[in-house]
mmCIF file of C-alpha atoms in Angstrom:
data_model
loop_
_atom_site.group_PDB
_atom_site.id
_atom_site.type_symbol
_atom_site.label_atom_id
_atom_site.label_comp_id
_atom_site.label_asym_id
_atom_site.label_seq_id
_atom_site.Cartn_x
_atom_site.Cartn_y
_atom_site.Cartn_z
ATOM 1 C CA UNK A 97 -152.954 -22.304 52.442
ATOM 2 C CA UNK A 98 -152.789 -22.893 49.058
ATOM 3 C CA UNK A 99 -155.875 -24.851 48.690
ATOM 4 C CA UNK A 100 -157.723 -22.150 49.888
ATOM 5 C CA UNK A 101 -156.631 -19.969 46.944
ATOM 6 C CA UNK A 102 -159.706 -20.198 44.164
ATOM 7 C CA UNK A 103 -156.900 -19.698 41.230
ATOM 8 C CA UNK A 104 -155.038 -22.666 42.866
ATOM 9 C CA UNK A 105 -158.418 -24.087 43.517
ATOM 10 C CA UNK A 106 -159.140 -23.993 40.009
ATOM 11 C CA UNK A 107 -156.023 -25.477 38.185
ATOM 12 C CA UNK A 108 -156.301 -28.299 40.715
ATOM 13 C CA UNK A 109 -159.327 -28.925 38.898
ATOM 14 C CA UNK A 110 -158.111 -28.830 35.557
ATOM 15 C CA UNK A 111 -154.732 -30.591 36.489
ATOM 16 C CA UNK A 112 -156.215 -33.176 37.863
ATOM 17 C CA UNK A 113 -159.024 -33.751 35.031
ATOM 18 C CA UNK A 114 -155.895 -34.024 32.827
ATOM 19 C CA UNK A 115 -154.047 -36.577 34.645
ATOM 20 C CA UNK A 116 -156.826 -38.673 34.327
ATOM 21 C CA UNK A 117 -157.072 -38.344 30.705
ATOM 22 C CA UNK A 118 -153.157 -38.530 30.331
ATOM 23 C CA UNK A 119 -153.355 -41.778 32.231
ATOM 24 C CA UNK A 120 -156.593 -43.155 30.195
ATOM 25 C CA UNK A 121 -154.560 -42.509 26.969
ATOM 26 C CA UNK A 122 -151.106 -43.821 27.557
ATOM 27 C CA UNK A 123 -151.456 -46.407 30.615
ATOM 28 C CA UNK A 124 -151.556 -49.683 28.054
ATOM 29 C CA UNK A 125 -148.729 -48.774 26.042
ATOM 30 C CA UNK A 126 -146.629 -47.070 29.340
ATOM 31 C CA UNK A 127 -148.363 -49.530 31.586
ATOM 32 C CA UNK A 128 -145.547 -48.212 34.852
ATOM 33 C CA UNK A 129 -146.179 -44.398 34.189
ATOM 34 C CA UNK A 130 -147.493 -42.702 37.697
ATOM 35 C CA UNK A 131 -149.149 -39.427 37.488
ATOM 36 C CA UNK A 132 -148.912 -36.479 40.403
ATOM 37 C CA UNK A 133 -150.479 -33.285 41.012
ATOM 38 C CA UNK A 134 -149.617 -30.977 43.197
ATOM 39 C CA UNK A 135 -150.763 -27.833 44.548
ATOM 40 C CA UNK A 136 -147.502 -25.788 45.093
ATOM 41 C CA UNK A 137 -144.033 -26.863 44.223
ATOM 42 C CA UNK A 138 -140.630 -24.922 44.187
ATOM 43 C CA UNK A 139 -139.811 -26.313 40.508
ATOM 44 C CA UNK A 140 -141.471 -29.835 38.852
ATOM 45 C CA UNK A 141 -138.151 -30.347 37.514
ATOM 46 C CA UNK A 142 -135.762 -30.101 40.652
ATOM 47 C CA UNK A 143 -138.136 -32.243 42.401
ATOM 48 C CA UNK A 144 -137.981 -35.205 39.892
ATOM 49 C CA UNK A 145 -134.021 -34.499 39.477
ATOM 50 C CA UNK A 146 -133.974 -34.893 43.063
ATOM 51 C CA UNK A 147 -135.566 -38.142 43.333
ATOM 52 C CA UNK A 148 -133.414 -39.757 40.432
ATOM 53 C CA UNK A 149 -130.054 -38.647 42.376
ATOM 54 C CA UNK A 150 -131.435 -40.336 45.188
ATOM 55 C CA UNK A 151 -131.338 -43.697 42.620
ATOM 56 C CA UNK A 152 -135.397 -43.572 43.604
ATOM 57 C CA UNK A 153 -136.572 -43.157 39.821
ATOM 58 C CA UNK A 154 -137.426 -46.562 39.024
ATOM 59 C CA UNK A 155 -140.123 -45.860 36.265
ATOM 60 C CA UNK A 156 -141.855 -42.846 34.603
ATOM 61 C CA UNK A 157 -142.525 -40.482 36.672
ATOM 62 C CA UNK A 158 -145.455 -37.211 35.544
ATOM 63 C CA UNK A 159 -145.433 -34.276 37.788
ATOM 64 C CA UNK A 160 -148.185 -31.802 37.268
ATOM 65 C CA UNK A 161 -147.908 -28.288 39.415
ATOM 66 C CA UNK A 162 -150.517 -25.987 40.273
ATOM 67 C CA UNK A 163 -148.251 -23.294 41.154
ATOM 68 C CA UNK A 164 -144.452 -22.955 41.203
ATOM 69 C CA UNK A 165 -142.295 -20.690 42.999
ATOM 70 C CA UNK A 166 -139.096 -21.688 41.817
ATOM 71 C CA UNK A 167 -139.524 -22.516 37.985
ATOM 72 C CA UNK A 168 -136.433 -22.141 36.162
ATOM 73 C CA UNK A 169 -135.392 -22.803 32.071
ATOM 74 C CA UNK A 170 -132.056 -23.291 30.345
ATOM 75 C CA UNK A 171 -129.313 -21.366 31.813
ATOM 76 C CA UNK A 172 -130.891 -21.347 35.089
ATOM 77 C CA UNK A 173 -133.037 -18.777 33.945
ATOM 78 C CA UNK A 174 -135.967 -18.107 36.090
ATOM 79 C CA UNK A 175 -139.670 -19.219 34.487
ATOM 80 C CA UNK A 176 -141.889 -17.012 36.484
ATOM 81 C CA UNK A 177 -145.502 -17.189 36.228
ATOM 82 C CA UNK A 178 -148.606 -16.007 38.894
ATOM 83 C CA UNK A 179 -151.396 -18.970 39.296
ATOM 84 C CA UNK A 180 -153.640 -20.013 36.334
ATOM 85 C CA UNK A 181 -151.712 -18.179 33.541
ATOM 86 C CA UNK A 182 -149.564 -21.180 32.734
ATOM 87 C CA UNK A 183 -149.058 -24.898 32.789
ATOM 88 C CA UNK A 184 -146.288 -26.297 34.557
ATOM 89 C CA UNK A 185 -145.050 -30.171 34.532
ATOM 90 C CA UNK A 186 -142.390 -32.107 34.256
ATOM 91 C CA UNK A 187 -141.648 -36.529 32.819
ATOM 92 C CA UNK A 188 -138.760 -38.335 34.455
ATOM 93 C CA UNK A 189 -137.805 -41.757 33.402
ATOM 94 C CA UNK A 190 -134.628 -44.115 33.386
ATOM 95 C CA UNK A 191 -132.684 -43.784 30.702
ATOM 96 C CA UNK A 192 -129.665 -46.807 30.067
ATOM 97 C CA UNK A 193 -126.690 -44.988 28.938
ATOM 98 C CA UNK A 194 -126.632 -46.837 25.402
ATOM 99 C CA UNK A 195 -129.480 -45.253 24.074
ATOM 100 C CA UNK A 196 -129.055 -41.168 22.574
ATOM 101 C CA UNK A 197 -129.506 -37.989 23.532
ATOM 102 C CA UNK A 198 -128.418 -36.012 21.261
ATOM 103 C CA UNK A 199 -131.564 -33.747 20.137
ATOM 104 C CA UNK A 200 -133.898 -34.819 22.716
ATOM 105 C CA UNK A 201 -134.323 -31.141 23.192
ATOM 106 C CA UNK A 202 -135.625 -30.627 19.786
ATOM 107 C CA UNK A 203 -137.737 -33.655 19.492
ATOM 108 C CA UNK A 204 -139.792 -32.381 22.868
ATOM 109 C CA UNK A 205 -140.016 -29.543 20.619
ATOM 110 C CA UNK A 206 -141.796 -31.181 18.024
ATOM 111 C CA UNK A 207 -143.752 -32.877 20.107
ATOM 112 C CA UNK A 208 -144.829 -29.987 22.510
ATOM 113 C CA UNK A 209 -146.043 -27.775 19.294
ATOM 114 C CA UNK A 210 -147.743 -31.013 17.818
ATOM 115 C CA UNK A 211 -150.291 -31.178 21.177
ATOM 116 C CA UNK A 212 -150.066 -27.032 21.305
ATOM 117 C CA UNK A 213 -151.610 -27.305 17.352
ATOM 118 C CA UNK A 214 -154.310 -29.455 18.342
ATOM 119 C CA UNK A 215 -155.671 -27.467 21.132
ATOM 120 C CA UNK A 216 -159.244 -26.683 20.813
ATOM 121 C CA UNK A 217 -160.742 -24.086 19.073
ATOM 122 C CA UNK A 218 -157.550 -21.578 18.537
ATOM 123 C CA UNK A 219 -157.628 -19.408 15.619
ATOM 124 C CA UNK A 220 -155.151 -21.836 12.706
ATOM 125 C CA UNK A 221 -155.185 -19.032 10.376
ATOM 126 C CA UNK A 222 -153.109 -16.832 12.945
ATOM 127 C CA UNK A 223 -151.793 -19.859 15.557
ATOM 128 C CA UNK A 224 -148.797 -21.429 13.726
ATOM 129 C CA UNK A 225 -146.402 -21.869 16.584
ATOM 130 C CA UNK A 226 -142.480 -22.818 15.614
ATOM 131 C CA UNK A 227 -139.492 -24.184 17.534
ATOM 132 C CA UNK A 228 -136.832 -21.998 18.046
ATOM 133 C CA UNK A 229 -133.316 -23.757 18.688
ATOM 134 C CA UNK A 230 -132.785 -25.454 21.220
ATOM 135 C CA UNK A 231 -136.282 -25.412 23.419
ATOM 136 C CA UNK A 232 -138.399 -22.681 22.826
ATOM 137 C CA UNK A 233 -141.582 -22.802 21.106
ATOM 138 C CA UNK A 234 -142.498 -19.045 19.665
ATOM 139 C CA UNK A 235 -145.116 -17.849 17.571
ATOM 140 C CA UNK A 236 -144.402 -15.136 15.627
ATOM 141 C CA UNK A 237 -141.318 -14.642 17.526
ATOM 142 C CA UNK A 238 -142.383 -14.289 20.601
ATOM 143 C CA UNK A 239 -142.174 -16.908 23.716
ATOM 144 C CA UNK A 240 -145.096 -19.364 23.707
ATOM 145 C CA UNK A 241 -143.615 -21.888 26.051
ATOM 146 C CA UNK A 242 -139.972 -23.023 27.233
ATOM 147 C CA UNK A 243 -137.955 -26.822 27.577
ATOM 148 C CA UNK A 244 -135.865 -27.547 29.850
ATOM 149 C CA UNK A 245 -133.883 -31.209 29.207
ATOM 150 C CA UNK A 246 -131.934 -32.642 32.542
ATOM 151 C CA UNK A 247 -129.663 -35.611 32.943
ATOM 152 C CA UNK A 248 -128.556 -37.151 35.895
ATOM 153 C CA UNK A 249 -126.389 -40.393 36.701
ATOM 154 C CA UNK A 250 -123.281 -42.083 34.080
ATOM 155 C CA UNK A 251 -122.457 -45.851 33.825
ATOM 156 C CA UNK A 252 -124.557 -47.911 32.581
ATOM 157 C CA UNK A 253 -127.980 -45.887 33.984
ATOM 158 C CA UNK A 254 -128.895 -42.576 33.426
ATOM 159 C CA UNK A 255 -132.459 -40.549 34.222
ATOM 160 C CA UNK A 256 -133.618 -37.809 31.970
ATOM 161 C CA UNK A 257 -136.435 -35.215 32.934
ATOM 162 C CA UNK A 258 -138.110 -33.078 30.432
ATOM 163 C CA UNK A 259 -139.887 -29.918 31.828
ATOM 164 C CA UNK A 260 -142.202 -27.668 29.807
ATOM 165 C CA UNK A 261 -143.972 -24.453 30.672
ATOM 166 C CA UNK A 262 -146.602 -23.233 28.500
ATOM 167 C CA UNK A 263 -148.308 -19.951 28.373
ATOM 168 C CA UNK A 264 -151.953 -19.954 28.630
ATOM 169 C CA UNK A 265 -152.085 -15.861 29.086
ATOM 170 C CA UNK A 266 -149.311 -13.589 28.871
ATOM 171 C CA UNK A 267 -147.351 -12.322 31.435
ATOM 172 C CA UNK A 268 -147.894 -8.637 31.753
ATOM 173 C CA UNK A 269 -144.986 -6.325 31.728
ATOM 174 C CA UNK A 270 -142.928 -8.971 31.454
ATOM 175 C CA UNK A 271 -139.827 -9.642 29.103
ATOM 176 C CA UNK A 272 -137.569 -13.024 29.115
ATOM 177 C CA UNK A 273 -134.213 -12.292 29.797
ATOM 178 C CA UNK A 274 -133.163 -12.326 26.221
ATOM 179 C CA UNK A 275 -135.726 -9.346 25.430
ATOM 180 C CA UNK A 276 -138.136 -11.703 23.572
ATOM 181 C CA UNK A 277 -141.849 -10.439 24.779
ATOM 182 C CA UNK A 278 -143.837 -13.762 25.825
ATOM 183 C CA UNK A 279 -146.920 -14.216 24.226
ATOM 184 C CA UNK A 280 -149.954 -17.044 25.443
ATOM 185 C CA UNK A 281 -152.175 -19.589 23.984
ATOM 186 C CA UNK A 282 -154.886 -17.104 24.814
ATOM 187 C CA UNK A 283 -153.925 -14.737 22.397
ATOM 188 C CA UNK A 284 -154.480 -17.529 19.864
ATOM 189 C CA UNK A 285 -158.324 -18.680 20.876
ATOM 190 C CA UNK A 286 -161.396 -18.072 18.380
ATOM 191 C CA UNK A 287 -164.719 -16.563 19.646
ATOM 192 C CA UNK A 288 -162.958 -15.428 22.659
ATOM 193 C CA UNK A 289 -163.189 -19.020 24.295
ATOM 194 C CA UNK A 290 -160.266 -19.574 26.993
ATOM 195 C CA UNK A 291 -157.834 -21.985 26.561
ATOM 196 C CA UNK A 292 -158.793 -25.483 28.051
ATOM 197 C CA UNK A 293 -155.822 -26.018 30.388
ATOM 198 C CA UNK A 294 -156.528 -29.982 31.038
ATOM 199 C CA UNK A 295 -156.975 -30.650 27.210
ATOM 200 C CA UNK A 296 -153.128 -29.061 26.658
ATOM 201 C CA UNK A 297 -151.917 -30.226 29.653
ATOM 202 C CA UNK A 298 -152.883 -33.516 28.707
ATOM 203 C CA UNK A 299 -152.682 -33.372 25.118
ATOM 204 C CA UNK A 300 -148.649 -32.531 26.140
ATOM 205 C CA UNK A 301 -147.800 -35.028 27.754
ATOM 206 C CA UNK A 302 -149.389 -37.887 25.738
ATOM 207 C CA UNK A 303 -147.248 -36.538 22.971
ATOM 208 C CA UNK A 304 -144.189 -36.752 25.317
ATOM 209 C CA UNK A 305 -145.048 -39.714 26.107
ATOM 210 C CA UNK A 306 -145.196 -41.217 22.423
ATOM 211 C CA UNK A 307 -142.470 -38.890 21.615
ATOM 212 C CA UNK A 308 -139.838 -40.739 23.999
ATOM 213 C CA UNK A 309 -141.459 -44.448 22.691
ATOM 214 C CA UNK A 310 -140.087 -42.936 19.745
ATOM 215 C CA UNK A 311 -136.698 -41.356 20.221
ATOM 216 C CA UNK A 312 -135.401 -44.816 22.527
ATOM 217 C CA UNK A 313 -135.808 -46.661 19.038
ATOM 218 C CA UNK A 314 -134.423 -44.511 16.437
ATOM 219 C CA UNK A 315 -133.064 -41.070 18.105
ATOM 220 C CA UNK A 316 -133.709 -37.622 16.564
ATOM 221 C CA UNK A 317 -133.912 -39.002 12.739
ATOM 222 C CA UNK A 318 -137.232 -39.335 13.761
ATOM 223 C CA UNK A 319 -137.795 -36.104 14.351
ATOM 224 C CA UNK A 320 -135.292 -34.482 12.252
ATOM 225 C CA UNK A 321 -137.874 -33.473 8.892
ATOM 226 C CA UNK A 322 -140.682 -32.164 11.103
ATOM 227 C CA UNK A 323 -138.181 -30.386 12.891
ATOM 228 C CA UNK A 324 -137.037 -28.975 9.713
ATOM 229 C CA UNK A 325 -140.231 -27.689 8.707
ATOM 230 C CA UNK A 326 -140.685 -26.165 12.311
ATOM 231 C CA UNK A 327 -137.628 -24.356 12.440
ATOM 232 C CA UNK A 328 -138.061 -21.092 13.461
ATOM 233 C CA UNK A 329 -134.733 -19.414 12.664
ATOM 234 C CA UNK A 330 -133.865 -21.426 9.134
ATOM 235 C CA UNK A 331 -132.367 -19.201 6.912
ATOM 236 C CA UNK A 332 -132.629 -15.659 9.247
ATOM 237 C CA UNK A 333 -129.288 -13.763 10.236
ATOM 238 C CA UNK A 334 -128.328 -14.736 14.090
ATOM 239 C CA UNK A 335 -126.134 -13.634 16.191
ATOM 240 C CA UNK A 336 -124.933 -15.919 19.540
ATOM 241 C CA UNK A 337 -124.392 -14.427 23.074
ATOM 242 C CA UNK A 338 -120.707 -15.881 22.053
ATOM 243 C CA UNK A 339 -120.333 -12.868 19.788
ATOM 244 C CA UNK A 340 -120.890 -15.151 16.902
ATOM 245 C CA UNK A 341 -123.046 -13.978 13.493
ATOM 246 C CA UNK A 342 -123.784 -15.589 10.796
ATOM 247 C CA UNK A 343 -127.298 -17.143 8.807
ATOM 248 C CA UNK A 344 -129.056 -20.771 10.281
ATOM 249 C CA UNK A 345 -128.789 -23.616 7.647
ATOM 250 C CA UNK A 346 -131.353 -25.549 9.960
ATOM 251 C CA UNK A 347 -129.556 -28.680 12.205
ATOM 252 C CA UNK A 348 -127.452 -31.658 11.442
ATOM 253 C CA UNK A 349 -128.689 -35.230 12.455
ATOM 254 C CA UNK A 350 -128.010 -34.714 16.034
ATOM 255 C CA UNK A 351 -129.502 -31.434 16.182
ATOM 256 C CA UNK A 352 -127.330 -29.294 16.511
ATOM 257 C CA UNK A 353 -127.226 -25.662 14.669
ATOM 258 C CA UNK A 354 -125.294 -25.266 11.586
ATOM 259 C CA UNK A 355 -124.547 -21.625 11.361
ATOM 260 C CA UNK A 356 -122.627 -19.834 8.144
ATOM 261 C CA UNK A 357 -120.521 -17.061 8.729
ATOM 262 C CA UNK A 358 -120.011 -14.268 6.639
ATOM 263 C CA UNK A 359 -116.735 -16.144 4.648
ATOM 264 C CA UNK A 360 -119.245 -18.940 3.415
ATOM 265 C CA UNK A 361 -117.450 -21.338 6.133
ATOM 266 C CA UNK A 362 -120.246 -23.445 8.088
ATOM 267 C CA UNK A 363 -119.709 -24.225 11.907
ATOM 268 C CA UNK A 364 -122.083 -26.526 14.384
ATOM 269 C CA UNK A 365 -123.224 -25.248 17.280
ATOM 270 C CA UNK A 366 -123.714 -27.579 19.922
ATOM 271 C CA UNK A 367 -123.118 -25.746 23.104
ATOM 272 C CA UNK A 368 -126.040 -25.940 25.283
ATOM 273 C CA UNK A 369 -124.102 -22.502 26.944
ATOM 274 C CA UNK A 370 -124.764 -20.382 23.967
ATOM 275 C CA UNK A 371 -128.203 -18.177 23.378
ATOM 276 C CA UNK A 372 -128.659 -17.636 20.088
ATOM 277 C CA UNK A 373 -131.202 -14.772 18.320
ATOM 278 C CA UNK A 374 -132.177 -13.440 15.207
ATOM 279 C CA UNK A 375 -130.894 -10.033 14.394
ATOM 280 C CA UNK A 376 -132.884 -7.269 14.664
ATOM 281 C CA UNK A 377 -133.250 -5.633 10.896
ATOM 282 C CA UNK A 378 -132.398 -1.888 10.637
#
């Protein structure tokens, strides 16, 4: 059983210390947000999609996983991780089909690497972790944690849910499937000190949390100068699994990549079906 796993056993612990705090911090200003933890999941995300398909989302919804089986990012790209070596969670909440969505991606972004730059005790001088378009968060170019952005239902109701993994360690012997080596938070911690997995975990989703307060009133203009200064791939040569090249010019006001090709002309990427990477220099 799961529970009698001490890793499992462990992050429990933590999860659970976090939820408290999460709900301490954001229950007067999101007074219907419920908090879960759970011990073993397939995916945070599929669950909560589930549940809004069902029309049973009727307010905001926090699911916090021990361990997950079946974790999956953009693409349907698998997020694989063993027990303790990474945080796992998901928000769902109702969405009404009037207000945007157009660069909620990148605003989790900015949010996610505001609460991983206030963990405790990491190492500033060397931790200065940047979001790669559309929802990645690297650090010196390699994987520190992954978005995924889901939306169910049309009309005049939609649901979103935002899921986030976050590297505490990193993987060993393990490359994403775009070649990018992951890297983890622990990499990143002075004096040796482990990273404090309730402080992130909770530390993430308040700034979810205060992020999407945010982006239902004015969008991703928002977001859209911290972004900026985030970007990871400004002004680098990419190329796009498309077959595309070309230098980043940063994103237009609904986030999406402005990439100039070699003739000077300037195109917009939007396609949430594109990867897109820096090329490698010679």
């Amino acid at each position: 059983m799961a529970m009698d796993n001490p890793p499992v056993v462990a992050m429990m612990r933590a999860l659970n210390q976090g939820a408290e705090d999460i709900w301490l911090r954001t229950h007067q200003q999101w007074p219907d947000i419920s908090i879960d933890v759970v011990a073993h999941i397939g995916s945070t995300n599929t669950a909560l999609m589930d549940v809004a398909r069902a029309g049973q989302l009727t307010h905001t919804r926090v699911m916090l996983a021990a361990e997950q089986t079946q974790g999956r990012g953009r693409l349907g790209k698998p997020w694989l991780t063993r027990v303790g070596d990474a945080l796992t969670f998901s928000i769902a909440l109702p969405w009404p089909a009037s207000l945007p969505l157009a660069g909620l991606s990148l605003a989790t972004g900015v949010a996610i690497t505001r609460a991983l730059e206030a963990t405790p005790h990491t190492d500033t001088d060397r931790f200065k972790p940047r979001i790669k378009w559309p929802n990645d968060i690297w650090v010196n170019d390699q994987k520190l944690a992954g978005i995924l952005v889901e939306v169910c239902g049309q009309a005049q109701q939609r649901c979103v849910v935002i899921g986030v993994g976050v590297n505490l360690y990193p993987p060993t012997g393990v490359l994403s499937h775009s070649g990018v080596a992951p890297t983890g938070l622990a990499n990143y911690m002075g004096d040796g000190v482990p990273p404090d997995a309730s402080a992130v975990v909770s530390n993430c989703v308040v700034q979810l949390v205060n992020m999407l307060r945010q982006f239902k009133r004015n969008g991703f203009e928002t977001f859209a100068a911290e972004f900026d200064a985030l970007d990871a791939l400004k002004g680098r040569a990419l190329h796009l699994s498309d077959g595309s090249k070309g230098t980043a010019l940063g994103v237009d006001a609904e986030g999406g990549l402005r990439l100039q090709g070699a003739s000077g002309a300037v195109q917009t990427i939007i396609s949430q079906e594109v990867s897109v990477r820096p090329c490698v220099s010679p």
